[in-house]
PDB file of C-alpha atoms in Angstrom:
ATOM      1  CA  UNK A   1     -24.103  41.285  -0.765  1.00  0.00           C
ATOM      2  CA  UNK A   2     -25.514  39.582   2.661  1.00  0.00           C
ATOM      3  CA  UNK A   3     -23.542  39.608   5.692  1.00  0.00           C
ATOM      4  CA  UNK A   4     -25.178  36.554   7.171  1.00  0.00           C
ATOM      5  CA  UNK A   5     -23.298  33.889   7.715  1.00  0.00           C
ATOM      6  CA  UNK A   6     -23.995  30.532   5.791  1.00  0.00           C
ATOM      7  CA  UNK A   7     -22.908  28.260   8.741  1.00  0.00           C
ATOM      8  CA  UNK A   8     -22.272  28.784  12.499  1.00  0.00           C
ATOM      9  CA  UNK A   9     -18.857  29.002  13.817  1.00  0.00           C
ATOM     10  CA  UNK A  10     -17.047  25.729  13.741  1.00  0.00           C
ATOM     11  CA  UNK A  11     -14.779  26.970  16.595  1.00  0.00           C
ATOM     12  CA  UNK A  12     -16.044  24.583  19.275  1.00  0.00           C
ATOM     13  CA  UNK A  13     -14.818  21.773  16.961  1.00  0.00           C
ATOM     14  CA  UNK A  14     -11.600  23.281  16.418  1.00  0.00           C
ATOM     15  CA  UNK A  15     -10.986  23.934  20.230  1.00  0.00           C
ATOM     16  CA  UNK A  16     -11.988  20.284  20.654  1.00  0.00           C
ATOM     17  CA  UNK A  17      -9.142  19.203  18.206  1.00  0.00           C
ATOM     18  CA  UNK A  18      -7.119  21.553  20.057  1.00  0.00           C
ATOM     19  CA  UNK A  19      -7.785  19.627  23.377  1.00  0.00           C
ATOM     20  CA  UNK A  20      -6.793  16.095  21.553  1.00  0.00           C
ATOM     21  CA  UNK A  21      -3.263  17.311  20.586  1.00  0.00           C
ATOM     22  CA  UNK A  22      -2.891  19.040  23.901  1.00  0.00           C
ATOM     23  CA  UNK A  23      -3.671  15.847  25.775  1.00  0.00           C
ATOM     24  CA  UNK A  24      -2.026  13.804  23.435  1.00  0.00           C
ATOM     25  CA  UNK A  25       1.379  15.653  23.899  1.00  0.00           C
ATOM     26  CA  UNK A  26       0.852  16.547  27.435  1.00  0.00           C
ATOM     27  CA  UNK A  27       1.009  12.658  28.061  1.00  0.00           C
ATOM     28  CA  UNK A  28       3.903  12.089  25.972  1.00  0.00           C
ATOM     29  CA  UNK A  29       5.766  15.167  27.985  1.00  0.00           C
ATOM     30  CA  UNK A  30       4.760  13.847  31.496  1.00  0.00           C
ATOM     31  CA  UNK A  31       6.005  10.316  30.322  1.00  0.00           C
ATOM     32  CA  UNK A  32       2.618   8.224  30.455  1.00  0.00           C
ATOM     33  CA  UNK A  33       3.359   7.126  26.747  1.00  0.00           C
ATOM     34  CA  UNK A  34       6.010   5.256  25.328  1.00  0.00           C
ATOM     35  CA  UNK A  35       7.309   4.771  22.004  1.00  0.00           C
ATOM     36  CA  UNK A  36       4.407   2.429  20.781  1.00  0.00           C
ATOM     37  CA  UNK A  37       1.893   5.301  21.296  1.00  0.00           C
ATOM     38  CA  UNK A  38       3.734   7.633  18.761  1.00  0.00           C
ATOM     39  CA  UNK A  39       1.908   6.028  15.681  1.00  0.00           C
ATOM     40  CA  UNK A  40      -1.341   6.242  17.481  1.00  0.00           C
ATOM     41  CA  UNK A  41      -0.743   9.767  18.431  1.00  0.00           C
ATOM     42  CA  UNK A  42       0.087  10.701  14.937  1.00  0.00           C
ATOM     43  CA  UNK A  43      -3.197   9.402  13.822  1.00  0.00           C
ATOM     44  CA  UNK A  44      -5.265  11.494  16.394  1.00  0.00           C
ATOM     45  CA  UNK A  45      -3.322  14.215  14.851  1.00  0.00           C
ATOM     46  CA  UNK A  46      -4.163  13.762  11.507  1.00  0.00           C
ATOM     47  CA  UNK A  47      -7.721  13.759  12.658  1.00  0.00           C
ATOM     48  CA  UNK A  48      -7.434  16.967  14.472  1.00  0.00           C
ATOM     49  CA  UNK A  49      -5.760  18.627  11.283  1.00  0.00           C
ATOM     50  CA  UNK A  50      -8.844  17.664   9.300  1.00  0.00           C
ATOM     51  CA  UNK A  51     -11.036  19.464  11.535  1.00  0.00           C
ATOM     52  CA  UNK A  52      -8.919  22.540  12.108  1.00  0.00           C
ATOM     53  CA  UNK A  53      -8.103  23.240   8.575  1.00  0.00           C
ATOM     54  CA  UNK A  54     -11.739  23.033   8.049  1.00  0.00           C
ATOM     55  CA  UNK A  55     -12.313  25.597  10.883  1.00  0.00           C
ATOM     56  CA  UNK A  56      -9.915  27.753   9.528  1.00  0.00           C
ATOM     57  CA  UNK A  57     -11.356  28.095   6.023  1.00  0.00           C
ATOM     58  CA  UNK A  58     -14.868  28.711   7.458  1.00  0.00           C
ATOM     59  CA  UNK A  59     -13.439  31.274  10.028  1.00  0.00           C
ATOM     60  CA  UNK A  60     -11.263  33.061   7.361  1.00  0.00           C
ATOM     61  CA  UNK A  61     -14.536  33.173   5.018  1.00  0.00           C
ATOM     62  CA  UNK A  62     -16.389  34.808   7.673  1.00  0.00           C
ATOM     63  CA  UNK A  63     -13.465  37.559   7.950  1.00  0.00           C
ATOM     64  CA  UNK A  64     -12.209  36.124  11.327  1.00  0.00           C
ATOM     65  CA  UNK A  65      -8.627  37.257  10.937  1.00  0.00           C
ATOM     66  CA  UNK A  66      -7.355  36.078  13.946  1.00  0.00           C
ATOM     67  CA  UNK A  67      -9.054  32.721  14.336  1.00  0.00           C
ATOM     68  CA  UNK A  68      -9.047  31.969  10.722  1.00  0.00           C
ATOM     69  CA  UNK A  69      -5.047  32.319  10.624  1.00  0.00           C
ATOM     70  CA  UNK A  70      -4.277  30.709  14.031  1.00  0.00           C
ATOM     71  CA  UNK A  71      -6.258  27.611  13.137  1.00  0.00           C
ATOM     72  CA  UNK A  72      -4.783  27.480   9.643  1.00  0.00           C
ATOM     73  CA  UNK A  73      -1.414  27.625  11.092  1.00  0.00           C
ATOM     74  CA  UNK A  74      -2.239  25.012  13.816  1.00  0.00           C
ATOM     75  CA  UNK A  75      -3.670  22.647  11.314  1.00  0.00           C
ATOM     76  CA  UNK A  76      -0.339  22.711   9.055  1.00  0.00           C
ATOM     77  CA  UNK A  77       2.019  22.543  12.157  1.00  0.00           C
ATOM     78  CA  UNK A  78       0.581  21.372  15.396  1.00  0.00           C
ATOM     79  CA  UNK A  79      -1.296  18.570  13.619  1.00  0.00           C
ATOM     80  CA  UNK A  80      -0.165  17.638  10.256  1.00  0.00           C
ATOM     81  CA  UNK A  81       3.237  18.601  10.444  1.00  0.00           C
ATOM     82  CA  UNK A  82       3.400  17.326  14.073  1.00  0.00           C
ATOM     83  CA  UNK A  83       1.765  14.000  13.127  1.00  0.00           C
ATOM     84  CA  UNK A  84       4.341  13.512  10.479  1.00  0.00           C
ATOM     85  CA  UNK A  85       7.360  14.528  12.917  1.00  0.00           C
ATOM     86  CA  UNK A  86       6.035  11.955  15.470  1.00  0.00           C
ATOM     87  CA  UNK A  87       5.699   9.084  13.180  1.00  0.00           C
ATOM     88  CA  UNK A  88       9.073  10.010  11.650  1.00  0.00           C
ATOM     89  CA  UNK A  89      10.491   9.833  15.256  1.00  0.00           C
ATOM     90  CA  UNK A  90       8.883   6.343  15.761  1.00  0.00           C
ATOM     91  CA  UNK A  91      10.325   5.036  12.767  1.00  0.00           C
ATOM     92  CA  UNK A  92      13.823   6.188  13.777  1.00  0.00           C
ATOM     93  CA  UNK A  93      13.918   5.193  17.377  1.00  0.00           C
ATOM     94  CA  UNK A  94      12.403   1.774  16.451  1.00  0.00           C
ATOM     95  CA  UNK A  95      14.821   1.031  14.227  1.00  0.00           C
ATOM     96  CA  UNK A  96      12.976   0.810  10.986  1.00  0.00           C
ATOM     97  CA  UNK A  97      15.334   3.683   9.392  1.00  0.00           C
ATOM     98  CA  UNK A  98      18.587   1.641  10.633  1.00  0.00           C
ATOM     99  CA  UNK A  99      20.994   3.803  12.775  1.00  0.00           C
ATOM    100  CA  UNK A 100      19.563   7.308  11.781  1.00  0.00           C
ATOM    101  CA  UNK A 101      18.328   9.045  15.188  1.00  0.00           C
ATOM    102  CA  UNK A 102      16.089  12.160  15.407  1.00  0.00           C
ATOM    103  CA  UNK A 103      17.853  15.298  15.712  1.00  0.00           C
ATOM    104  CA  UNK A 104      15.787  17.751  17.822  1.00  0.00           C
ATOM    105  CA  UNK A 105      17.647  20.937  16.724  1.00  0.00           C
ATOM    106  CA  UNK A 106      15.871  21.300  13.581  1.00  0.00           C
ATOM    107  CA  UNK A 107      12.631  21.024  15.534  1.00  0.00           C
ATOM    108  CA  UNK A 108      13.724  23.563  17.752  1.00  0.00           C
ATOM    109  CA  UNK A 109      14.048  25.930  15.003  1.00  0.00           C
ATOM    110  CA  UNK A 110      10.621  24.952  13.638  1.00  0.00           C
ATOM    111  CA  UNK A 111       8.879  25.387  17.053  1.00  0.00           C
ATOM    112  CA  UNK A 112      10.904  28.739  17.593  1.00  0.00           C
ATOM    113  CA  UNK A 113       8.792  29.713  14.506  1.00  0.00           C
ATOM    114  CA  UNK A 114       5.709  28.260  15.681  1.00  0.00           C
ATOM    115  CA  UNK A 115       6.158  30.028  19.248  1.00  0.00           C
ATOM    116  CA  UNK A 116       7.046  33.218  17.593  1.00  0.00           C
ATOM    117  CA  UNK A 117       4.024  33.360  15.370  1.00  0.00           C
ATOM    118  CA  UNK A 118       1.575  32.446  18.312  1.00  0.00           C
ATOM    119  CA  UNK A 119       3.268  35.027  20.671  1.00  0.00           C
ATOM    120  CA  UNK A 120       3.113  37.521  17.847  1.00  0.00           C
ATOM    121  CA  UNK A 121      -0.510  36.998  17.915  1.00  0.00           C
ATOM    122  CA  UNK A 122      -1.250  36.799  21.447  1.00  0.00           C
ATOM    123  CA  UNK A 123      -2.514  40.496  22.015  1.00  0.00           C
ATOM    124  CA  UNK A 124      -5.204  40.079  19.584  1.00  0.00           C
ATOM    125  CA  UNK A 125      -6.620  37.645  22.022  1.00  0.00           C
ATOM    126  CA  UNK A 126      -6.854  40.157  24.863  1.00  0.00           C
ATOM    127  CA  UNK A 127     -10.021  41.184  22.976  1.00  0.00           C
ATOM    128  CA  UNK A 128     -11.392  37.762  22.929  1.00  0.00           C
ATOM    129  CA  UNK A 129     -12.935  35.600  25.935  1.00  0.00           C
ATOM    130  CA  UNK A 130     -10.756  35.380  29.060  1.00  0.00           C
ATOM    131  CA  UNK A 131     -10.498  31.402  28.859  1.00  0.00           C
ATOM    132  CA  UNK A 132      -9.514  31.839  25.269  1.00  0.00           C
ATOM    133  CA  UNK A 133      -6.594  34.313  25.911  1.00  0.00           C
ATOM    134  CA  UNK A 134      -5.339  31.933  28.984  1.00  0.00           C
ATOM    135  CA  UNK A 135      -5.080  29.075  26.494  1.00  0.00           C
ATOM    136  CA  UNK A 136      -3.025  31.148  24.075  1.00  0.00           C
ATOM    137  CA  UNK A 137      -0.644  32.505  26.998  1.00  0.00           C
ATOM    138  CA  UNK A 138      -0.265  28.839  28.440  1.00  0.00           C
ATOM    139  CA  UNK A 139       0.678  27.629  25.019  1.00  0.00           C
ATOM    140  CA  UNK A 140       3.109  30.537  24.527  1.00  0.00           C
ATOM    141  CA  UNK A 141       5.001  29.304  27.395  1.00  0.00           C
ATOM    142  CA  UNK A 142       4.925  25.609  26.431  1.00  0.00           C
ATOM    143  CA  UNK A 143       5.993  26.248  23.010  1.00  0.00           C
ATOM    144  CA  UNK A 144       8.884  28.433  24.204  1.00  0.00           C
ATOM    145  CA  UNK A 145       9.755  25.559  26.825  1.00  0.00           C
ATOM    146  CA  UNK A 146       9.875  23.086  23.748  1.00  0.00           C
ATOM    147  CA  UNK A 147      12.102  25.476  21.991  1.00  0.00           C
ATOM    148  CA  UNK A 148      14.587  25.071  24.791  1.00  0.00           C
ATOM    149  CA  UNK A 149      14.332  21.481  25.179  1.00  0.00           C
ATOM    150  CA  UNK A 150      14.764  20.810  21.416  1.00  0.00           C
ATOM    151  CA  UNK A 151      17.694  23.117  21.181  1.00  0.00           C
ATOM    152  CA  UNK A 152      19.325  21.628  24.474  1.00  0.00           C
ATOM    153  CA  UNK A 153      19.047  24.922  26.190  1.00  0.00           C
ATOM    154  CA  UNK A 154      17.001  23.381  29.175  1.00  0.00           C
ATOM    155  CA  UNK A 155      17.013  19.982  30.631  1.00  0.00           C
ATOM    156  CA  UNK A 156      14.428  17.133  30.286  1.00  0.00           C
ATOM    157  CA  UNK A 157      13.334  18.045  33.660  1.00  0.00           C
ATOM    158  CA  UNK A 158      11.142  20.569  32.190  1.00  0.00           C
ATOM    159  CA  UNK A 159       9.240  18.129  30.264  1.00  0.00           C
ATOM    160  CA  UNK A 160       6.519  17.673  32.732  1.00  0.00           C
ATOM    161  CA  UNK A 161       6.143  21.363  33.057  1.00  0.00           C
ATOM    162  CA  UNK A 162       5.250  21.359  29.398  1.00  0.00           C
ATOM    163  CA  UNK A 163       2.882  18.373  29.782  1.00  0.00           C
ATOM    164  CA  UNK A 164       1.028  20.051  32.584  1.00  0.00           C
ATOM    165  CA  UNK A 165       0.758  23.217  30.686  1.00  0.00           C
ATOM    166  CA  UNK A 166      -0.822  21.479  27.785  1.00  0.00           C
ATOM    167  CA  UNK A 167      -3.207  19.530  30.002  1.00  0.00           C
ATOM    168  CA  UNK A 168      -4.299  23.026  31.345  1.00  0.00           C
ATOM    169  CA  UNK A 169      -4.813  24.282  27.939  1.00  0.00           C
ATOM    170  CA  UNK A 170      -6.803  21.313  26.906  1.00  0.00           C
ATOM    171  CA  UNK A 171      -9.252  21.402  29.935  1.00  0.00           C
ATOM    172  CA  UNK A 172      -9.682  25.023  29.425  1.00  0.00           C
ATOM    173  CA  UNK A 173     -10.698  24.211  25.659  1.00  0.00           C
ATOM    174  CA  UNK A 174     -13.078  21.823  26.629  1.00  0.00           C
ATOM    175  CA  UNK A 175     -14.738  24.206  28.839  1.00  0.00           C
ATOM    176  CA  UNK A 176     -14.867  26.661  26.092  1.00  0.00           C
ATOM    177  CA  UNK A 177     -16.477  24.340  23.946  1.00  0.00           C
ATOM    178  CA  UNK A 178     -19.299  23.576  26.614  1.00  0.00           C
ATOM    179  CA  UNK A 179     -19.628  27.457  26.902  1.00  0.00           C
ATOM    180  CA  UNK A 180     -19.691  28.297  23.047  1.00  0.00           C
ATOM    181  CA  UNK A 181     -22.218  25.318  22.220  1.00  0.00           C
ATOM    182  CA  UNK A 182     -24.635  25.554  25.271  1.00  0.00           C
ATOM    183  CA  UNK A 183     -24.717  29.397  25.347  1.00  0.00           C
ATOM    184  CA  UNK A 184     -25.639  29.357  21.532  1.00  0.00           C
ATOM    185  CA  UNK A 185     -28.082  26.758  21.789  1.00  0.00           C
ATOM    186  CA  UNK A 186     -29.945  28.147  25.100  1.00  0.00           C
ATOM    187  CA  UNK A 187     -29.549  31.629  23.977  1.00  0.00           C
ATOM    188  CA  UNK A 188     -28.213  32.647  27.203  1.00  0.00           C
ATOM    189  CA  UNK A 189     -25.224  32.133  29.452  1.00  0.00           C
ATOM    190  CA  UNK A 190     -25.185  28.867  30.606  1.00  0.00           C
ATOM    191  CA  UNK A 191     -21.407  28.742  31.053  1.00  0.00           C
ATOM    192  CA  UNK A 192     -19.576  32.153  31.590  1.00  0.00           C
ATOM    193  CA  UNK A 193     -16.772  33.293  29.258  1.00  0.00           C
ATOM    194  CA  UNK A 194     -15.760  36.010  31.700  1.00  0.00           C
ATOM    195  CA  UNK A 195     -15.676  38.838  29.482  1.00  0.00           C
ATOM    196  CA  UNK A 196     -12.462  39.930  27.817  1.00  0.00           C
ATOM    197  CA  UNK A 197      -9.072  41.591  29.007  1.00  0.00           C
ATOM    198  CA  UNK A 198      -9.585  44.522  26.771  1.00  0.00           C
ATOM    199  CA  UNK A 199     -12.920  45.723  25.448  1.00  0.00           C
TER     200      UNK A 199
END
């Protein structure tokens, strides 16, 4: 059986979708988006989920254990699940569902699983490009802070910290998109990826 790839890696599209989520949630956590922005964020997250699911399937087909599984997990819970959650919060907070209010505690437990998943796979990213590893480390911190916020263990004053960690993750993702695509197209290093932390 041939080991040639049928397609090139869709990783840049997955990183672009991650940037969309990071920027959208970053805007929410820094207070730049009000209640009316939540359905719009949900719509963009659905789009990102389609991209990340596609990336996951292709990466898994190409035997990329780490990237395939992380994109699959992200597509389910950081995109589709988060889109449904954001829209449900909008319906509750806008009064459409009567007096039902969101109970963030359940999301604290769910984000605990998400943060644990990402933290558990973080060592694998030490063998990837340094900027990609930095994204994962920043998201680790952001997710654990979200766990603390949703479970009431830390105060709302930490929300902007989450937002800025997400913005930083998104911008690093955009840089990696530029590096991966342009380096591939030109067949040389146009944008450095700075090697790996572990060979």
